PDB file of C-alpha atoms in Angstrom:
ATOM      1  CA  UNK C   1       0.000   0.000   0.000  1.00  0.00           C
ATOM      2  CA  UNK C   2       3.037   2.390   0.883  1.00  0.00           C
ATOM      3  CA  UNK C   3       4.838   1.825  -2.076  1.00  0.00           C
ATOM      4  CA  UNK C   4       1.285   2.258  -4.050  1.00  0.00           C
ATOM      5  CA  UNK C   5       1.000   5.736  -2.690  1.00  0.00           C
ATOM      6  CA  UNK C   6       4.117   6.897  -2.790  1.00  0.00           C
ATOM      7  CA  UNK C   7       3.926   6.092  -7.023  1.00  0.00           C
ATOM      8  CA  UNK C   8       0.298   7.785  -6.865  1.00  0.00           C
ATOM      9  CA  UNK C   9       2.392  11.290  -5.661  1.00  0.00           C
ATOM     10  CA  UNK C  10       5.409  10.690  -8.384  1.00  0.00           C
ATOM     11  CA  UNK C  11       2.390  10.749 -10.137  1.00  0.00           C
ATOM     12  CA  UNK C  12       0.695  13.756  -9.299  1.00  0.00           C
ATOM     13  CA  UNK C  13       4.063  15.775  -8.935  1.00  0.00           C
ATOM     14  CA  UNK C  14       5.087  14.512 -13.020  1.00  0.00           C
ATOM     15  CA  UNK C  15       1.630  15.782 -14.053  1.00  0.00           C
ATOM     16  CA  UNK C  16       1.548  19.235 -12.183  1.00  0.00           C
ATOM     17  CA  UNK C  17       4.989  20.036 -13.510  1.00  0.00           C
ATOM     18  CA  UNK C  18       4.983  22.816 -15.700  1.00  0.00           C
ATOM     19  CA  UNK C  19       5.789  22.085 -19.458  1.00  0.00           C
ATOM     20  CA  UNK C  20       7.471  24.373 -21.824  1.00  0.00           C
ATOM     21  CA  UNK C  21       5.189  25.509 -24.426  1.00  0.00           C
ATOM     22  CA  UNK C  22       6.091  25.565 -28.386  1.00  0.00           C
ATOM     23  CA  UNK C  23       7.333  29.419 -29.422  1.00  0.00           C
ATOM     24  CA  UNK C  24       5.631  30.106 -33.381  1.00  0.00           C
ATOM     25  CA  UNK C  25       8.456  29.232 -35.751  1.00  0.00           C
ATOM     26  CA  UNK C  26       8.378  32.265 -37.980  1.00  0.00           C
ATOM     27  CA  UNK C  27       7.400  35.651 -36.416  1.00  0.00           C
ATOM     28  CA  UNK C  28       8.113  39.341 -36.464  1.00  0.00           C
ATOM     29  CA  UNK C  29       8.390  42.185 -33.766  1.00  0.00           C
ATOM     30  CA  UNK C  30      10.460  45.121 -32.552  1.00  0.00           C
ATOM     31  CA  UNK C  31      12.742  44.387 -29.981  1.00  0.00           C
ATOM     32  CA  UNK C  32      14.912  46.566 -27.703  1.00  0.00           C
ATOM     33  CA  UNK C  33      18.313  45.137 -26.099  1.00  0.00           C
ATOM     34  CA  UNK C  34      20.582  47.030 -23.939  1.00  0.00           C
ATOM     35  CA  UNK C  35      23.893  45.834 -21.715  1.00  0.00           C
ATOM     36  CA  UNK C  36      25.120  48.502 -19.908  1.00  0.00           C
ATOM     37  CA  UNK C  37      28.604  46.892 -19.214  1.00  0.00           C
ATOM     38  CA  UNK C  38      29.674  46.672 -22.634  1.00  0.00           C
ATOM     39  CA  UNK C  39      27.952  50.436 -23.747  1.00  0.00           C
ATOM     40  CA  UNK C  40      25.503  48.588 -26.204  1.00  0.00           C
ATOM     41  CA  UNK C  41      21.824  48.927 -26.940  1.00  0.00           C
ATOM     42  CA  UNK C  42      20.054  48.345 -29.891  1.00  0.00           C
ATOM     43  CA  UNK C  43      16.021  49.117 -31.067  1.00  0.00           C
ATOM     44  CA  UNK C  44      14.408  47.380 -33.940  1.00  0.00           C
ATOM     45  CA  UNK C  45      12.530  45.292 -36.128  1.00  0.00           C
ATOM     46  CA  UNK C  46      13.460  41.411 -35.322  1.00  0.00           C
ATOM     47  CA  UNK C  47      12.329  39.215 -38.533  1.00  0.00           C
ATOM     48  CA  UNK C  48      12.710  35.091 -36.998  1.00  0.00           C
ATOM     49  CA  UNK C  49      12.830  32.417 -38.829  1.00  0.00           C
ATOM     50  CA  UNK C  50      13.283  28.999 -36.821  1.00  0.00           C
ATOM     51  CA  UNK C  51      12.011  26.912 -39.862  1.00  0.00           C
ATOM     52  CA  UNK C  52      15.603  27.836 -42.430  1.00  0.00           C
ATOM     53  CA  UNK C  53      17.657  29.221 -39.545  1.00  0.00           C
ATOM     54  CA  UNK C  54      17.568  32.776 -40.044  1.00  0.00           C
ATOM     55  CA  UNK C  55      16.985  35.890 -39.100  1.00  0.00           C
ATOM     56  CA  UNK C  56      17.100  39.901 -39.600  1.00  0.00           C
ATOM     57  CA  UNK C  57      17.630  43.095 -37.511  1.00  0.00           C
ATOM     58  CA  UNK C  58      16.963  46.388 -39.130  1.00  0.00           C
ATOM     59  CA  UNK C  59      18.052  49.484 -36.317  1.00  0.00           C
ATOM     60  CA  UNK C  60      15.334  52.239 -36.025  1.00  0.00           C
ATOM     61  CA  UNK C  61      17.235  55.135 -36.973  1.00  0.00           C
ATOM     62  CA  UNK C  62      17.048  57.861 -34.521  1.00  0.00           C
ATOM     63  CA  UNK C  63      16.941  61.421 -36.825  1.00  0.00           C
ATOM     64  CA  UNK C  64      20.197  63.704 -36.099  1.00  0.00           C
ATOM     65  CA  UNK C  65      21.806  61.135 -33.936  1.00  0.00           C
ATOM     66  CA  UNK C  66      25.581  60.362 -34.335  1.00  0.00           C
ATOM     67  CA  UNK C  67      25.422  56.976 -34.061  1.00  0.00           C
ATOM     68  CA  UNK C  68      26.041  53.688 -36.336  1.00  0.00           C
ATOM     69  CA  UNK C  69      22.965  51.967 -37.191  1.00  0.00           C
ATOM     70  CA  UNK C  70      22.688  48.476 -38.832  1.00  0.00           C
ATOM     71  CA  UNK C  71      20.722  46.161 -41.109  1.00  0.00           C
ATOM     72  CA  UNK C  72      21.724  42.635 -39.822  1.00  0.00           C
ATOM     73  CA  UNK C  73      21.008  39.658 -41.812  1.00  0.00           C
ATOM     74  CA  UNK C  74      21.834  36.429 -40.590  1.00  0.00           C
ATOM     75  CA  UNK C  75      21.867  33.296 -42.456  1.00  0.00           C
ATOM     76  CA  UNK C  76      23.076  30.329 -40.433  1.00  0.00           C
ATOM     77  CA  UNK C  77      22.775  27.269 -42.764  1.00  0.00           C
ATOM     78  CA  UNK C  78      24.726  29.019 -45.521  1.00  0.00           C
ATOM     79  CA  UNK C  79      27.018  30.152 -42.482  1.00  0.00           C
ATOM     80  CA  UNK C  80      26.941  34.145 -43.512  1.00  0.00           C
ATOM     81  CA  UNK C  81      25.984  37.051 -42.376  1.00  0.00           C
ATOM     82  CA  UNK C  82      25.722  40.779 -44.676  1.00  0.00           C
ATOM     83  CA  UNK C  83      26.081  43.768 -41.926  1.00  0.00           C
ATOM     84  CA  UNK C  84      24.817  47.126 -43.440  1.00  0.00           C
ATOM     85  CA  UNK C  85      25.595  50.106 -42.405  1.00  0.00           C
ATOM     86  CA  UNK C  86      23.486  52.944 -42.782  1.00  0.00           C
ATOM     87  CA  UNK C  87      25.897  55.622 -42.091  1.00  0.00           C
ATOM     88  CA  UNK C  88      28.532  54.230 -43.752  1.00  0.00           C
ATOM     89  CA  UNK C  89      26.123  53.248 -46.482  1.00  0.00           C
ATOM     90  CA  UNK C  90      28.556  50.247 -46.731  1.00  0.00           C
ATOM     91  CA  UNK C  91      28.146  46.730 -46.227  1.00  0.00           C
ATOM     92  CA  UNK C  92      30.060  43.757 -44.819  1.00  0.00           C
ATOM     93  CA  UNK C  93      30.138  39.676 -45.819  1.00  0.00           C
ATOM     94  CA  UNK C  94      31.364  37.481 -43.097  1.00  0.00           C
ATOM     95  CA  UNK C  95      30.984  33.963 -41.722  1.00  0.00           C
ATOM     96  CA  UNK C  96      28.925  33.182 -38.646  1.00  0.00           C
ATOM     97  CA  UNK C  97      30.956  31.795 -36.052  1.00  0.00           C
ATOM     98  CA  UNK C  98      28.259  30.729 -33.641  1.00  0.00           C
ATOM     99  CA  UNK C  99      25.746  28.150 -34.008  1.00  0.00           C
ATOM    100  CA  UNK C 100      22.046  28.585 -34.545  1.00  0.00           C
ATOM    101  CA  UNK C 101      19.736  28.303 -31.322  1.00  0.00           C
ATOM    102  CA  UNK C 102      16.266  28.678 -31.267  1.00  0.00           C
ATOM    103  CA  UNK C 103      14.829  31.422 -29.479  1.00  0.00           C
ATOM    104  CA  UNK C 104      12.267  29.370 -27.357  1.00  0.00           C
ATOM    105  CA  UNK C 105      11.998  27.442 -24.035  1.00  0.00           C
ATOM    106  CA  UNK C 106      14.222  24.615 -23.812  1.00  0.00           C
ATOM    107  CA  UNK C 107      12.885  21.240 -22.239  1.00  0.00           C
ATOM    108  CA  UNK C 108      15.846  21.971 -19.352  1.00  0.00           C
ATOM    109  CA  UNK C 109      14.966  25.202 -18.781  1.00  0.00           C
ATOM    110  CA  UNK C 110      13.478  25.783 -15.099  1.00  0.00           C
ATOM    111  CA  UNK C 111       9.898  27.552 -14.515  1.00  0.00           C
ATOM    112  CA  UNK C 112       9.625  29.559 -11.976  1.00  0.00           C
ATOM    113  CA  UNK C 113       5.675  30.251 -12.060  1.00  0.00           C
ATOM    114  CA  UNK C 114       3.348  32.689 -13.953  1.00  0.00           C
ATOM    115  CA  UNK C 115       2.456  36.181 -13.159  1.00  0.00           C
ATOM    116  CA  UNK C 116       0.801  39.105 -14.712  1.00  0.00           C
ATOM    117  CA  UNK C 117       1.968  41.854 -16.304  1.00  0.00           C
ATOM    118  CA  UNK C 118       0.021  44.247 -14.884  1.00  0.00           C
ATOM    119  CA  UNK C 119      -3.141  43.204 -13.092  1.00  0.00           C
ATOM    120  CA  UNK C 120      -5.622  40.470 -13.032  1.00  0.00           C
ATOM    121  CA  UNK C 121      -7.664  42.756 -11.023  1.00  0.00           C
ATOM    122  CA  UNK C 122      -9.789  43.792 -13.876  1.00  0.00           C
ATOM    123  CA  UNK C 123     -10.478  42.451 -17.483  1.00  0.00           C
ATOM    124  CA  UNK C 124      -7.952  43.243 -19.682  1.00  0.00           C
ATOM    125  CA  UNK C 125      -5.572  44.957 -17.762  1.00  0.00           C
ATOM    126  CA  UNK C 126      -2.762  42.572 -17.449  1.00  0.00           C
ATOM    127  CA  UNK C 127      -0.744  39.620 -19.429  1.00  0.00           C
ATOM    128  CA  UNK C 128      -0.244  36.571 -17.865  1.00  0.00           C
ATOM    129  CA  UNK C 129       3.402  35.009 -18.523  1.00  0.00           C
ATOM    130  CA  UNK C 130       4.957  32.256 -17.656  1.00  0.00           C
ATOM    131  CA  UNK C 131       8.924  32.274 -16.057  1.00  0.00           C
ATOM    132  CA  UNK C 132      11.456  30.422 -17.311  1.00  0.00           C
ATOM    133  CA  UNK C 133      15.271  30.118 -16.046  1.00  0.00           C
ATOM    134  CA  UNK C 134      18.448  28.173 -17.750  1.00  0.00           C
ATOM    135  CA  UNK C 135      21.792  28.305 -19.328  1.00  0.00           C
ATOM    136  CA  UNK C 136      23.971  27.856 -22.580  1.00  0.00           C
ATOM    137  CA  UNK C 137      27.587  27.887 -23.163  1.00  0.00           C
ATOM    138  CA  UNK C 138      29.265  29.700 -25.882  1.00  0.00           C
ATOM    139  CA  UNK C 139      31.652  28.435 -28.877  1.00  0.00           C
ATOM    140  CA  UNK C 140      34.283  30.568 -26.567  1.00  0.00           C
ATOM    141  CA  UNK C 141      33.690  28.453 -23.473  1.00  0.00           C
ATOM    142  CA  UNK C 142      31.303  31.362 -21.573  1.00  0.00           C
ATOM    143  CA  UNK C 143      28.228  30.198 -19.861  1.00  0.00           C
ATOM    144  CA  UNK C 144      24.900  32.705 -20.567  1.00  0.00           C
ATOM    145  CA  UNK C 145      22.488  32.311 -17.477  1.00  0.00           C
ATOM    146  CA  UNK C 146      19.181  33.744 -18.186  1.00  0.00           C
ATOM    147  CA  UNK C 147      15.280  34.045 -17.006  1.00  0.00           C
ATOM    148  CA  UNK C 148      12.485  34.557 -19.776  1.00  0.00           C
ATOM    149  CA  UNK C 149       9.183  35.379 -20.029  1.00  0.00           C
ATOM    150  CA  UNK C 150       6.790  34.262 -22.925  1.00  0.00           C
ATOM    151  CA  UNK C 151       3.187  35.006 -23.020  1.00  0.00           C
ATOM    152  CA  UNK C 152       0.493  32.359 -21.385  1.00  0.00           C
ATOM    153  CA  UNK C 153      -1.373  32.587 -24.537  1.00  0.00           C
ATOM    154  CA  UNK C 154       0.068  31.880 -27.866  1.00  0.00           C
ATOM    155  CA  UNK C 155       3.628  31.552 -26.003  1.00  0.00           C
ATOM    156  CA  UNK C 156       5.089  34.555 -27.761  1.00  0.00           C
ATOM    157  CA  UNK C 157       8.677  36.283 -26.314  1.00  0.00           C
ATOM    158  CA  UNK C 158       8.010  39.583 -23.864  1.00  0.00           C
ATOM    159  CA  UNK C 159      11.605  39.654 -22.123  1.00  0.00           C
ATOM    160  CA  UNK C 160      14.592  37.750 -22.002  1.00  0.00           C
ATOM    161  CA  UNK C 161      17.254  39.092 -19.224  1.00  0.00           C
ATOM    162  CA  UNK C 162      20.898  37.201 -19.626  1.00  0.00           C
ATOM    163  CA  UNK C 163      24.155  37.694 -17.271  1.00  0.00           C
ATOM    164  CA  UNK C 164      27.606  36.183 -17.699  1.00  0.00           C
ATOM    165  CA  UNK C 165      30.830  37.545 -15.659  1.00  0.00           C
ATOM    166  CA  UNK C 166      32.501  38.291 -18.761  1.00  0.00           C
ATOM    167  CA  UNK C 167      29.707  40.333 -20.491  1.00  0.00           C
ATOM    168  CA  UNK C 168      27.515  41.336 -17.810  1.00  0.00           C
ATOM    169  CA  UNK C 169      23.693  42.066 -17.729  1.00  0.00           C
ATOM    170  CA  UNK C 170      21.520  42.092 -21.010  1.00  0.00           C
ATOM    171  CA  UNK C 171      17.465  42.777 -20.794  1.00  0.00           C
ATOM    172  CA  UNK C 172      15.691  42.207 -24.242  1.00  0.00           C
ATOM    173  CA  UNK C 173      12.289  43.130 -24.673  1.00  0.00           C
ATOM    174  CA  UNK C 174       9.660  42.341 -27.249  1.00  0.00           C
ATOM    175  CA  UNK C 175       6.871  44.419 -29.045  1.00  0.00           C
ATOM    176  CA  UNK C 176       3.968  44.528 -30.979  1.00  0.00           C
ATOM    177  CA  UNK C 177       5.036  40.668 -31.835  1.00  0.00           C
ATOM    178  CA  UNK C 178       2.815  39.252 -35.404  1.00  0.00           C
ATOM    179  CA  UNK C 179       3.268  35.398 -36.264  1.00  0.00           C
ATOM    180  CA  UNK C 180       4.498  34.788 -39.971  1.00  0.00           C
ATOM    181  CA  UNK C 181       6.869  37.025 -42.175  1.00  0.00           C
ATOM    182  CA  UNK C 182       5.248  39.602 -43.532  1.00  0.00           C
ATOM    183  CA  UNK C 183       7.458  39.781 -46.527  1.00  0.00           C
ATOM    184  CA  UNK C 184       9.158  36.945 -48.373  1.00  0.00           C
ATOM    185  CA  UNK C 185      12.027  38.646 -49.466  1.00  0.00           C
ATOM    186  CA  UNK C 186      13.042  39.846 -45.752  1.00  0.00           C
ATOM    187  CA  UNK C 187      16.046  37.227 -46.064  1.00  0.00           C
ATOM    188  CA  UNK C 188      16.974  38.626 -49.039  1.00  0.00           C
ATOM    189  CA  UNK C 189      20.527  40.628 -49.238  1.00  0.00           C
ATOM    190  CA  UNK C 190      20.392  44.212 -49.886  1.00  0.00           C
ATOM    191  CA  UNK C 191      21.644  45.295 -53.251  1.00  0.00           C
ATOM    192  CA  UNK C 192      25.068  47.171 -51.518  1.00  0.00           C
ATOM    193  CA  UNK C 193      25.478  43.430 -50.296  1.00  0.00           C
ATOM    194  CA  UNK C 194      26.132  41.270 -53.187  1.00  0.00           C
ATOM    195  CA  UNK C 195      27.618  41.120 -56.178  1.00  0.00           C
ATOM    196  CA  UNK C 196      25.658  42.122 -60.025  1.00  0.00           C
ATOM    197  CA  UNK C 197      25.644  38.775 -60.324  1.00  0.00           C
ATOM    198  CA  UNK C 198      24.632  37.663 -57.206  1.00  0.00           C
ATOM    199  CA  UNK C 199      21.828  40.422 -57.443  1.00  0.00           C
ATOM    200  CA  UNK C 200      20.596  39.182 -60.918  1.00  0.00           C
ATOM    201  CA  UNK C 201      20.657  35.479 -59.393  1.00  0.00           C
ATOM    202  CA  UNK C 202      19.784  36.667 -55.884  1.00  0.00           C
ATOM    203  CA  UNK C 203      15.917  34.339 -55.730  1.00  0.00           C
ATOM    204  CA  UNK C 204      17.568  31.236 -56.244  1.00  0.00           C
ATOM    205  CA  UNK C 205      21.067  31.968 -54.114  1.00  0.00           C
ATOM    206  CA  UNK C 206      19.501  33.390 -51.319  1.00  0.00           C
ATOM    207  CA  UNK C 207      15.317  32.466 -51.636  1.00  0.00           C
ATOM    208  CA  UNK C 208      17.136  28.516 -51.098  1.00  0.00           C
ATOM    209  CA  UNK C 209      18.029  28.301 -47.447  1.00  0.00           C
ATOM    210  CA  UNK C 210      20.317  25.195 -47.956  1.00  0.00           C
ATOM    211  CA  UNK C 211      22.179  26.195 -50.896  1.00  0.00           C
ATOM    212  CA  UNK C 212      25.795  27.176 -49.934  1.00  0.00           C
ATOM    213  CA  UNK C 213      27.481  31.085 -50.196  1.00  0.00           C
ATOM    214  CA  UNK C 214      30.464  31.334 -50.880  1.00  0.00           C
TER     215      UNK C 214
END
């Protein structure tokens, strides 16, 4: 009878532990990131794509500021990355270096509860989130800790708060989040980025996640 009860609370325990839930695959937002320890913040439109690995940052430009601002696009299966930048009106090819990780909840990550953002008071005047806690190490050996928060409903990204003793505190925050990309060509290079030819082939170099760039 013990030994029957005691499975009966394994039981109960397993079943009331939270799960993860499953972040959209493709989606679009703005995002704002800042780290005060290494002088850094950037504000933006975020395109994700968990499906072919990829994903593009286009700075808001702030009028009559001094300041660098960037068009990132990242494409990790062909292992390259264009930087753009708008001051400059330049643009840069180089190979990614770290590995592609989706931005979600990972099965070892650690919850911590729900709450609301705001109130549950009255209708409609808060979010409820639920809180999740884990870790990742780098290519360079560096291990990220981190807490995030992703929507009850529709598990969507609001925050995402990291600290290492090399690189300090990071908070990223997430707006005005839509599922999908909005526009196909999003992953495509900007003209300043590629080669005439490349440009004149750029659909079926760049519109293929798998094929290779050179």
């Amino acid at each position: 009878m013990l030994a029957a009860l005691l499975l009966c609370l394994v039981g109960i325990a397993v079943a009331q532990r939270p799960q993860p839930c499953t972040a959209p695959p493709q989606w679009e937002g703005r995002i704002f990131d800042i780290n005060e320890q290494q002088k850094f913040s950037v504000e933006g439109k975020l395109s994700y794509d968990a499906v072919y690995h990829r994903e593009r940052i286009i700075d808001e430009i702030d009028e009559g500021s001094t300041s660098d601002y960037y068009d990132v696009l990242s494409l990790f299966d062909s292992r390259v990355e264009f930087v753009y930048n708008f001051k400059a009106r330049n643009c840069t090819r180089r190979e990614i270096q770290r590995p592609w990780r989706d931005f979600g909840i990972r099965p070892t990550d650690q919850s911590y509860g729900e709450a609301y953002i705001g109130s549950s008071v009255f209708p409609d005047t808060g979010v409820l989130v639920t809180i999740w806690a884990g870790n990742f190490t780098l290519p360079s050996n560096d291990t990220i800790d981190y807490v995030s928060t992703w929507t009850y409903k529709g598990c969507l990204p609001v925050s995402r708060t990291t600290y290492s003793d090399k690189f300090g505190s990071s908070h990223l925050s997430f707006y005005d989040i839509t599922i999908g990309i909005s526009d196909p060509n999003v992953f495509i290079p900007r003209r300043e980025c590629v080669s005439a030819e490349e440009w004149e082939n750029r659909y079926a170099l760049f519109d293929v996640p798998h094929k290779k760039i050179h």
